[in-house]
Short mmCIF file of C-alpha atoms in Angstrom, two decimals:
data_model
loop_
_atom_site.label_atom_id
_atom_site.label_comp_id
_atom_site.label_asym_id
_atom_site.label_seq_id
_atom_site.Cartn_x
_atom_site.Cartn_y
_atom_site.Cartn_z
CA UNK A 8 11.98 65.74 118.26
CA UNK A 9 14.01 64.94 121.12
CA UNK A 10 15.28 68.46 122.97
CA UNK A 11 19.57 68.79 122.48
CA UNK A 12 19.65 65.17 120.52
CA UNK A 13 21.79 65.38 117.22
CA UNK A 14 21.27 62.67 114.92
CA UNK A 15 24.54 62.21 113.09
CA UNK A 16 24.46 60.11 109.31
CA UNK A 17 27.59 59.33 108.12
CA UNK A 18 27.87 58.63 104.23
CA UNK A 19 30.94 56.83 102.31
CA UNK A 20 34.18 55.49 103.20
CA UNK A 21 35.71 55.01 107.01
CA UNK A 22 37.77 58.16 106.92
CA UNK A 23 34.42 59.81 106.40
CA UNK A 24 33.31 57.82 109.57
CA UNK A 25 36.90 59.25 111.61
CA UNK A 26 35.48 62.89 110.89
CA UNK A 27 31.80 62.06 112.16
CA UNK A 28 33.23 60.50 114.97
CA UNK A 29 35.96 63.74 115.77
CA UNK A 30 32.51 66.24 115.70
CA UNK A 31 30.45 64.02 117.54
CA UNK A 32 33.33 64.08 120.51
CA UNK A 33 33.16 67.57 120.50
CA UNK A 34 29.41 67.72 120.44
CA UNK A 35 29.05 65.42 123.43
CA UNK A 36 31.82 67.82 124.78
CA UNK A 37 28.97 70.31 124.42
CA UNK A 38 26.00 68.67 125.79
CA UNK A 39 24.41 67.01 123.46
CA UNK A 40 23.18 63.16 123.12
CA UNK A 41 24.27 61.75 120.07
CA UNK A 42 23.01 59.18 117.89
CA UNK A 43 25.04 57.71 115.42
CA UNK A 44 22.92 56.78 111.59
CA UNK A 45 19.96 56.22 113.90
CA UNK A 46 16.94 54.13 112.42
CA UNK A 47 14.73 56.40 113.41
CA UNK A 48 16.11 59.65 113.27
CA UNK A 49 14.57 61.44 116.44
CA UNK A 50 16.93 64.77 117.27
CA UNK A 51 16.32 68.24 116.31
CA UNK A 52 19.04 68.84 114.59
CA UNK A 53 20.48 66.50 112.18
CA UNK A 54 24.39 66.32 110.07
CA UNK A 55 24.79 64.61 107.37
CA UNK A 56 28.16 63.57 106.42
CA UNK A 57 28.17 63.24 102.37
CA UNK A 58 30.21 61.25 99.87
CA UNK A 59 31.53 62.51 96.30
CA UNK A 60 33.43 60.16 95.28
CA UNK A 61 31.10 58.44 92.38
CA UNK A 62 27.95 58.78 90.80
CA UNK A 63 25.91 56.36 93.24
CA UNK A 64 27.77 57.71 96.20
CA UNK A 65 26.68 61.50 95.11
CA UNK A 66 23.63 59.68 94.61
CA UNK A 67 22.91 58.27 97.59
CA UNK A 68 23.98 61.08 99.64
CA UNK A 69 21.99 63.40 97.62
CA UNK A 70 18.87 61.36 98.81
CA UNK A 71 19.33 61.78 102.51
CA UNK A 72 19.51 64.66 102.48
CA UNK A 73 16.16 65.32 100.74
CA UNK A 74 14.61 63.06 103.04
CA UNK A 75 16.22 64.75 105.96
CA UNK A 76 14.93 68.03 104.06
CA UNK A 77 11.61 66.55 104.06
CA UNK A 78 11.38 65.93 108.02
CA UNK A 79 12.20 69.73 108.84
CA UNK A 80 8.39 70.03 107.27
CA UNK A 81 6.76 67.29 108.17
CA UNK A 82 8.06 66.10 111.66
CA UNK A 83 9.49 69.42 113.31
CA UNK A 84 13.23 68.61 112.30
CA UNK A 85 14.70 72.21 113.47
CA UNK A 86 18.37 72.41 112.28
CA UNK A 87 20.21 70.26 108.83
CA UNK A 88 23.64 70.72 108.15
CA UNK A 89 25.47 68.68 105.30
CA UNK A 90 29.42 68.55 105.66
CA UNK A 91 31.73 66.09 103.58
CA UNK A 92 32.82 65.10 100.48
CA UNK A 93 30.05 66.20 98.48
CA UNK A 94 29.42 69.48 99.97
CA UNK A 95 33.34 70.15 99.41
CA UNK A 96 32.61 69.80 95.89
CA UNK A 97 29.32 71.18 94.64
CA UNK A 98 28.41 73.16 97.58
CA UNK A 99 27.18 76.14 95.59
CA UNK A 100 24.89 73.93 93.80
CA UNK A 101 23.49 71.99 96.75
CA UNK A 102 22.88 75.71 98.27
CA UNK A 103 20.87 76.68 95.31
CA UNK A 104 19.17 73.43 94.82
CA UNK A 105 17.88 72.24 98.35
CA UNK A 106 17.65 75.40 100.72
CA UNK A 107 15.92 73.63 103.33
CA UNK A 108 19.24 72.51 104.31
CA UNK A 109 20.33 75.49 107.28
CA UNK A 110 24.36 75.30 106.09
CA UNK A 111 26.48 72.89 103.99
CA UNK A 112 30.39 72.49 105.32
CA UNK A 113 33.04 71.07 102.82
CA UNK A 114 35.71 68.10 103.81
CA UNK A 115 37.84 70.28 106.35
CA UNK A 116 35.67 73.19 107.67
CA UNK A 117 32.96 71.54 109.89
CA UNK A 118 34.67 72.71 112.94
CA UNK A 119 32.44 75.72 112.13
CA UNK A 120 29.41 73.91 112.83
CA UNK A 121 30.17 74.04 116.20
CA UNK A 122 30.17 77.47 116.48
CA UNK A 123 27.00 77.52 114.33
CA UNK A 124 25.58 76.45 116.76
CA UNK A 125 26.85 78.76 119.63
CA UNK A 126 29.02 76.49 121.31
CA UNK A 127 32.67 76.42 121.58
CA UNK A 128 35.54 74.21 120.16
CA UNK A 129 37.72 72.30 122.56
CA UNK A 130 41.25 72.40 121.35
CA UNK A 131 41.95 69.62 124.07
CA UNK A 132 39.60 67.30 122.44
CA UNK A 133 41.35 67.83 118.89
CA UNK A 134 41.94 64.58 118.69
CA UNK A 135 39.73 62.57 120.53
CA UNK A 136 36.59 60.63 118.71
CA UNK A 137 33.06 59.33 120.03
CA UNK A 138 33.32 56.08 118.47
CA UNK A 139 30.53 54.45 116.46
CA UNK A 140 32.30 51.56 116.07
CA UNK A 141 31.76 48.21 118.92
CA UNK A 142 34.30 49.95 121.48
CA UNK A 143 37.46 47.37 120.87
CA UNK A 144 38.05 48.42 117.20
CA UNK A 145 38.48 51.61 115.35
CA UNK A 146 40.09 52.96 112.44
CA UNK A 147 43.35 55.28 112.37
CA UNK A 148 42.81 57.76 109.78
CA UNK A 149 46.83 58.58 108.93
CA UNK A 150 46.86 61.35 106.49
CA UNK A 151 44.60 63.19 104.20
CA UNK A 152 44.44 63.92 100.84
CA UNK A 153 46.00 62.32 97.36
CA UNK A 154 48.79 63.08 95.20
CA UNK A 155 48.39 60.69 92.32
CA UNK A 156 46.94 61.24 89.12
CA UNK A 157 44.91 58.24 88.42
CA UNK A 158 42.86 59.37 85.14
CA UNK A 159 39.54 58.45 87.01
CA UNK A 160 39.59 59.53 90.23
CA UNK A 161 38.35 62.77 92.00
CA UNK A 162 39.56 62.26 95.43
CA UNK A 163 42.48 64.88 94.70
CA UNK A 164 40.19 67.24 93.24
CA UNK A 165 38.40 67.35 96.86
CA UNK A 166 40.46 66.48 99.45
CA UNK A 167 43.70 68.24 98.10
CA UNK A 168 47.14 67.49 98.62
CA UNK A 169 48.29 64.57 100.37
CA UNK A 170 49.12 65.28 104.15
CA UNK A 171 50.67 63.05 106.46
CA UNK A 172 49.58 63.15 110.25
CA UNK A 173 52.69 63.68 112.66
CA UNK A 174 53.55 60.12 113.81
CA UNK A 175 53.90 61.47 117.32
CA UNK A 176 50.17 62.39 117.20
CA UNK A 177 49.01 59.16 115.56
CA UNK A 178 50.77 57.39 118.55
CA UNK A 179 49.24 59.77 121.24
CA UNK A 180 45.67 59.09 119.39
CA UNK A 181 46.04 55.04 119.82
CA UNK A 182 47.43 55.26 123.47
CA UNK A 183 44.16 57.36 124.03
CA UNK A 184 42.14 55.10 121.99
CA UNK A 185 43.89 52.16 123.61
CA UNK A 186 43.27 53.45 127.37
CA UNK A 187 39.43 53.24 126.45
CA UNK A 188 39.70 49.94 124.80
CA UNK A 189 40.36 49.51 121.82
CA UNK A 190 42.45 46.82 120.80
CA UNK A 191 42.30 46.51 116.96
CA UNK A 192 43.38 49.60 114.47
CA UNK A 193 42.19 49.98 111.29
CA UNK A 194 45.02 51.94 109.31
CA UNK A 195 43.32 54.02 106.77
CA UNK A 196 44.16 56.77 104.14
CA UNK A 197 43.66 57.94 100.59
CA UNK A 198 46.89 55.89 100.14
CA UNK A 199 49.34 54.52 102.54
CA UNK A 200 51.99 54.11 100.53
CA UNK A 201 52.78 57.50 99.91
CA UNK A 202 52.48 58.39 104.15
CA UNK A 203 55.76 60.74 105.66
CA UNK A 204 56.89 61.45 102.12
CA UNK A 205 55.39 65.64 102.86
CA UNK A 206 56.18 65.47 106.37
CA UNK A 207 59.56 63.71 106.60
CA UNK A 208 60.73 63.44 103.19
CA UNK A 209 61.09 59.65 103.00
CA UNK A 210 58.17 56.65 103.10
CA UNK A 211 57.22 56.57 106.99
CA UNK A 212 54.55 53.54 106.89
CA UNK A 213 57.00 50.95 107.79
CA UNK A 214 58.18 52.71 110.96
CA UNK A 215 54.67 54.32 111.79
CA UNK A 216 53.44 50.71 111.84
CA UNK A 217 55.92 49.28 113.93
CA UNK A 218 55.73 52.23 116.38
CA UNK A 219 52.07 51.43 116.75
CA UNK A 220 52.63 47.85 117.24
CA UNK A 221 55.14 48.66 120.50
CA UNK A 222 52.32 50.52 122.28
CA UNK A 223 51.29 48.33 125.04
CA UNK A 224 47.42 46.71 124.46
CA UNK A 225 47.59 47.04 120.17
CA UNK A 226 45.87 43.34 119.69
CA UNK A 227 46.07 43.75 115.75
CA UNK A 228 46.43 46.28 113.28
CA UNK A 229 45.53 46.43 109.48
CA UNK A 230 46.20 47.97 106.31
CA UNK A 231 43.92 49.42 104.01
CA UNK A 232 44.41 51.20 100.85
CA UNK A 233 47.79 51.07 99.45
CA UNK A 234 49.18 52.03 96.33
CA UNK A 235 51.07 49.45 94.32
CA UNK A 236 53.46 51.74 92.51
CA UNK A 237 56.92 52.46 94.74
CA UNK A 238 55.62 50.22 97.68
CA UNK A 239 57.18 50.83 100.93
CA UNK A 240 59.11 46.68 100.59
CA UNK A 241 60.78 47.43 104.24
CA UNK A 242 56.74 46.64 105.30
CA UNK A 243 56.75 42.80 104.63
CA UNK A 244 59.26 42.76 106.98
CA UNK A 245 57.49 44.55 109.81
CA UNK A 246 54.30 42.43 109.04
CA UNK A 247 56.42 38.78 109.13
CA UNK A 248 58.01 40.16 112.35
CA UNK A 249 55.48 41.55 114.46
CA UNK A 250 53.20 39.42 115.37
CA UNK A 251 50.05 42.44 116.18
CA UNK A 252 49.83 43.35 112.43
CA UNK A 253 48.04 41.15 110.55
CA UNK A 254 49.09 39.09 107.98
CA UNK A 255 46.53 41.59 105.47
CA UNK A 256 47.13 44.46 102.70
CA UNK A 257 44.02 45.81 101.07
CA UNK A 258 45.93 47.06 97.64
CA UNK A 259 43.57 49.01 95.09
CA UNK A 260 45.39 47.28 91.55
CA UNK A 261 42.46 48.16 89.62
CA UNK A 262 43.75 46.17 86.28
CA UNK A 263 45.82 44.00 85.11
CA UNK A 264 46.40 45.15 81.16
CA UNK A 265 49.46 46.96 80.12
CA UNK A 266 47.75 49.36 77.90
CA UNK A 267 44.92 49.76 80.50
CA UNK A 268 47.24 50.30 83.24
CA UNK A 269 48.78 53.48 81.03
CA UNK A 270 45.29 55.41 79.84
CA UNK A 271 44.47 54.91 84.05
CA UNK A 272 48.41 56.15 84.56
CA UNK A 273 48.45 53.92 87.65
CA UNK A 274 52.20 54.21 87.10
CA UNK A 275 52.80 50.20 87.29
CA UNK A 276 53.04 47.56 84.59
CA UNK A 277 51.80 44.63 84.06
CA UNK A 278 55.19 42.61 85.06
CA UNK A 279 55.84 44.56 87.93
CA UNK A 280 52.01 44.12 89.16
CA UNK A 281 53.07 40.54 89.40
CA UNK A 282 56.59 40.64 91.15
CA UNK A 283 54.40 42.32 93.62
CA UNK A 284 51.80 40.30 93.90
CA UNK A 285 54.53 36.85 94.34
CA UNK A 286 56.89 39.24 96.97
CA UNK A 287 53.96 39.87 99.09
CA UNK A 288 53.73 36.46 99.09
CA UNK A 289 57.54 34.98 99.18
CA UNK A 290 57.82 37.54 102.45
CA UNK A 291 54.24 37.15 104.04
CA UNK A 292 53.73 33.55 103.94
CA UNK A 293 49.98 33.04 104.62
CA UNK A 294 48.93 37.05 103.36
CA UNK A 295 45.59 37.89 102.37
CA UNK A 296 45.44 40.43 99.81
CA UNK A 297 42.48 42.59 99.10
CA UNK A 298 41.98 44.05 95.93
CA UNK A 299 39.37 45.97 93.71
CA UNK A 300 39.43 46.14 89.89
CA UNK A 301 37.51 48.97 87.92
CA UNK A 302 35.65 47.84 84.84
CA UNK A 303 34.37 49.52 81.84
CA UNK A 304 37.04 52.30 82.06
CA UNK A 305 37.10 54.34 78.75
CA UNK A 306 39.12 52.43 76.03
CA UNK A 307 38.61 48.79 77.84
CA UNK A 308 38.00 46.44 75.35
CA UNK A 309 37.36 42.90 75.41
CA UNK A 310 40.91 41.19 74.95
CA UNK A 311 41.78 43.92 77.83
CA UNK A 312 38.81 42.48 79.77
CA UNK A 313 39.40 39.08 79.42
CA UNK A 314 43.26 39.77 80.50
CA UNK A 315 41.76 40.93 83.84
CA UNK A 316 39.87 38.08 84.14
CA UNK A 317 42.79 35.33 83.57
CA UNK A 318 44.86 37.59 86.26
CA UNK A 319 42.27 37.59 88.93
CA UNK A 320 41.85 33.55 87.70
CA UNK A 321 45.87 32.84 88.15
CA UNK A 322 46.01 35.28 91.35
CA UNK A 323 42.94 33.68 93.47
CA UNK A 324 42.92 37.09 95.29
CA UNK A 325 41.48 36.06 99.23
CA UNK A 326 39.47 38.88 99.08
CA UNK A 327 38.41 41.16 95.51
CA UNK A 328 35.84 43.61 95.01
CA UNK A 329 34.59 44.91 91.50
CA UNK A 330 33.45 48.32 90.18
CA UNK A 331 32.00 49.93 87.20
CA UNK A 332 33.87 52.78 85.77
CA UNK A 333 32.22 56.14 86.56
CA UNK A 334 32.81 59.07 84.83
CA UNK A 335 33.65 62.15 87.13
CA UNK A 336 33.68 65.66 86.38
CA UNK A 337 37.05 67.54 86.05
CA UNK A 338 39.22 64.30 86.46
CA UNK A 339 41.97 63.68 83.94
CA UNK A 340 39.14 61.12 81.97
CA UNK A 341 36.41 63.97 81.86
CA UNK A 342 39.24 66.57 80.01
CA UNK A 343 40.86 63.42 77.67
CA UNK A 344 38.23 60.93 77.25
CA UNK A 345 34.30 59.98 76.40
CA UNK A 346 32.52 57.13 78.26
CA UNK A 347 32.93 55.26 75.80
CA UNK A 348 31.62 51.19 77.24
CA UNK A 349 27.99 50.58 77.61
CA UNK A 350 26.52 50.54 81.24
CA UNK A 351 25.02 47.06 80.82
CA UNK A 352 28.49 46.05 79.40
CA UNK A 353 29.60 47.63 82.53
CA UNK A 354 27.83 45.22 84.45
CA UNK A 355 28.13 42.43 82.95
CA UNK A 356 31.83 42.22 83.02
CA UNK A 357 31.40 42.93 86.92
CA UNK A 358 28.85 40.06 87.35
CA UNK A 359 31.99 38.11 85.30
CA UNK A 360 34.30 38.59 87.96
CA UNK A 361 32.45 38.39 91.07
CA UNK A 362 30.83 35.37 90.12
CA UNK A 363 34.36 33.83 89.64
CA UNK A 364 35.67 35.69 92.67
CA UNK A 365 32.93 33.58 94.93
CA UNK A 366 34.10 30.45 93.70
CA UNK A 367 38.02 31.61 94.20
CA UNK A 368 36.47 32.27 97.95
CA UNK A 369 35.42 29.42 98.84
CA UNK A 370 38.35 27.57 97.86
CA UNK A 371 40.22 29.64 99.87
CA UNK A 372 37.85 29.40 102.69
CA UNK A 373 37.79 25.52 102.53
CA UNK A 374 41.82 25.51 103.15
CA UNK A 375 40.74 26.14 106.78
CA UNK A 376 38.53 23.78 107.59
CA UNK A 377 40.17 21.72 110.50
CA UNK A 378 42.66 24.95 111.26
CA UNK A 379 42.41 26.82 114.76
CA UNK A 380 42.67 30.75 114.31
CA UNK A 381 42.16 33.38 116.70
CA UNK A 382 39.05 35.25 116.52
CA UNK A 383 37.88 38.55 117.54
CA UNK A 384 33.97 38.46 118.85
CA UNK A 385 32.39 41.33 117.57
CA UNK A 386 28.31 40.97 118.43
CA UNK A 387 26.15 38.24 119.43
CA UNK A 388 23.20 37.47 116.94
CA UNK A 389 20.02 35.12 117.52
CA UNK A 390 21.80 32.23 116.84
CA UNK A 391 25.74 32.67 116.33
CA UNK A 392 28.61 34.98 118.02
CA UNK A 393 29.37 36.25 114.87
CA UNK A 394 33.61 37.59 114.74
CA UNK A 395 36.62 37.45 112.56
CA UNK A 396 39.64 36.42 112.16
CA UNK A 397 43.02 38.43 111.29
CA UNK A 398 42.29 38.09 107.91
CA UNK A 399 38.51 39.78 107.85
CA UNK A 400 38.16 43.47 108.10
CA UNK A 401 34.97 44.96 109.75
CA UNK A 402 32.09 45.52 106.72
CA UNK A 403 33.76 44.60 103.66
CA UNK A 404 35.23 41.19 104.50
CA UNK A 405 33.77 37.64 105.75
CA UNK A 406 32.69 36.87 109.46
CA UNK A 407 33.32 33.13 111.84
CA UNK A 408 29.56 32.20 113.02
CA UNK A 409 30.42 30.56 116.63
CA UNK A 410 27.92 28.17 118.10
CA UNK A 411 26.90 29.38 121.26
CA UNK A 412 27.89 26.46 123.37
CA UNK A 413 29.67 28.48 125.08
CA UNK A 414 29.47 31.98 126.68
CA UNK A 415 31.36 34.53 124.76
CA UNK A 416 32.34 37.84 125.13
CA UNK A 417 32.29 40.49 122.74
CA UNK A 418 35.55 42.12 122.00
CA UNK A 419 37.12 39.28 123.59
CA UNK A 420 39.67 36.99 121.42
CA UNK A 421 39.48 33.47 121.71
CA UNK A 422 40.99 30.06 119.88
CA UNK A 423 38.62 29.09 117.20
CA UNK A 424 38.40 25.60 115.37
CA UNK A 425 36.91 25.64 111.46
CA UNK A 426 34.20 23.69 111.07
CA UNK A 427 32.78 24.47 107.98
CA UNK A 428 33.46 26.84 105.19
CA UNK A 429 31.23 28.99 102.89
CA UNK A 430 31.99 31.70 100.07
CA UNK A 431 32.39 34.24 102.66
CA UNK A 432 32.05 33.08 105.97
CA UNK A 433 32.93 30.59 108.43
CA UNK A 434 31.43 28.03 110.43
CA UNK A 435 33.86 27.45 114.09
CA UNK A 436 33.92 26.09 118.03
CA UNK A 437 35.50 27.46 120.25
CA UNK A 438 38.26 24.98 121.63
#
């Protein structure tokens, strides 16, 4: 074990990742050497940072820690501490259940950790991360926190109330972020939508966006996780207009079926899911929309199913993602309703629409064969530099594979011709 190294393991979602990346700041601030989800985890003290949000999350989370657990005997590991999502939620378990762990933190109080370990908090650094991310991206964590009442979810249950940021200190946060190089933004949050109703009474993500997009060195931003009922409209505007915020919404619709749409009380219908879906398009020309769709929630049946699947058919979504319904405790579903579809029906009607959802893809993919689009490089591989285009978010979306005939540089943009096209990625020269 390497003498004042923390190993830091972040779990989960991005916002997850903004919170590992605040402590580690402060850490560093301390004295310490930091690794980020090392390989080999080598400090001797470790943090893990722990997702709740479903079963193979709590799952998976619940696993590293027992193998962290397992290196304080057998390799000298001197100090664990678990903070996050999970340990928000069940910490009195975990405490009972896995005491080699030293001190579990919930969602909001790991600022204590610090002075767990006799050090001291820097108040100056509130706001300032350690990024794990390649240095000319990161994501902008906006608020905290949910206010809907979506039947499945347990986000509110652990994170609270939603919270909007003060845009002044979002703004101060990317000039800092933007002074060390960053020049993509991530926006991320429970649920953008909703952002500056607590805080200024009105729906802020409209101007907070094109605030952002004035500061000086803001190559792109993006939006991920909005809410489809009461969208902020005043936003398609902003994205046609400015031409740093990319042509991209990552909206969570979840379903398509009007009686579906009610037992989930996503608040939306069916018809107004689709007036959406064609004014995104009428006033973003050229949008990519991200979606997800939940499957096998309690009461789904097949003609429900097969609705989903003729939307998602008729919609060719650019980019979709499927789940399986999972059944969390104290949510609105847990009080009101049983589990009621089968876990390999489940997963079947996921296979259904992600098998579809490659061939809608590449289709899409294929329209850009021939097209020039500006690319971010984000690494160098073996035999590619591997980046993305506006449309492409880091992790969850498709990458451009660049021949290396010529010398690239990563975090560098540059004009990118299509070559070839596959399900999820691209095949480009750079011209």
């Amino acid at each position: 074990m390497i003498k004042n190294r923390i190993d830091v393991v972040t779990m989960g979602c991005s916002k997850n990742l903004v919170d590992s990346e605040l402590l580690m700041r402060q850490l560093i601030a301390n004295g310490y050497t930091l690794e980020h989800d090392p390989e080999t985890p080598k400090g001797e003290i470790a943090v893990i940072n722990t997702c709740g949000f479903i079963g193979d999350a709590k799952e998976e989370s619940i696993n590293m820690i027992l193998s962290f657990a397992e290196a304080k005997k057998e390799r000298g590991l001197k100090k664990l501490y678990v903070m996050g999502c999970l340990s928000e939620r069940y910490r009195e378990e975990l405490q009972k259940e896995i005491p080699e762990v030293d001190k579990f933190y919930g969602k909001f109080d790991w600022r204590g950790l610090i002075s767990d370990l006799g050090k001291s908090y820097n108040k100056e650094l509130e706001f300032d991360r350690s990024l794990s991310t390649p240095p000319h991206y990161a994501y902008l964590k906006i608020s905290e926190g949910c206010d809907r009442t979506c039947s499945y979810c347990s986000i509110p249950i652990i994170t609270g109330k939603y919270k909007s940021r003060p845009i002044e200190d979002i703004e101060d946060e990317v000039r800092r972020l933007v002074t060390g190089g960053v020049k993509e933004f991530q926006f991320i949050a429970q649920d953008l939508t909703y952002y500056g109703i607590d805080l200024y009474k009105s729906m802020k993500l409209p101007e907070l966006v094109e605030r952002i997009s004035d500061i000086k060195g803001v190559e792109w931003i993006r939006l991920h996780y909005a809410y489809p009922a009461h969208f902020p409209v005043d936003l398609l505007r902003v994205m046609r207009e400015r031409d740093n915020v990319c042509n991209y919404l990552d909206i969570a619709l979840q379903h398509i079926s009007d009686r579906m749409l009610k037992i989930m009380r996503r608040n939306i219908t069916k018809q107004q899911t689709y007036d959406l879906i064609k004014l995104f398009r009428n006033e973003v020309p050229g949008i990519h929309i991200r979606t997800t769709m939940m499957v096998g929630h309690p009461g789904e049946t097949e003609e429900d199913f097969n609705e989903l699947v003729d939307f998602v058919k008729e919609m060719k979504f650019e980019r979709l993602g499927a789940f399986p319904y999972s059944h969390e405790e104290d949510t609105y579903n847990d009080k009101n309703y049983s589990d009621d579809v089968p876990a390999s029906i489940k997963q079947e009607r996921m296979n259904t629409l992600m098998e579809m959802q490659e061939g809608i893809a590449l289709s899409v993919n294929e329209t850009k064969v021939g097209q020039t689009m500006k690319v971010i490089i984000d690494r160098e591989d073996s035999d590619y530099f591997v980046g993305r285009t506006e449309f492409d978010s880091p992790e969850v979306d498709g990458e451009v594979l660049i021949s290396k005939a010529k010398d690239l540089v990563v975090g560098e943009f540059y004009n990118v011709r299509i070559e070839a096209a596959y399900p999820f990625d691209l095949l480009g020269t750079v011209i």
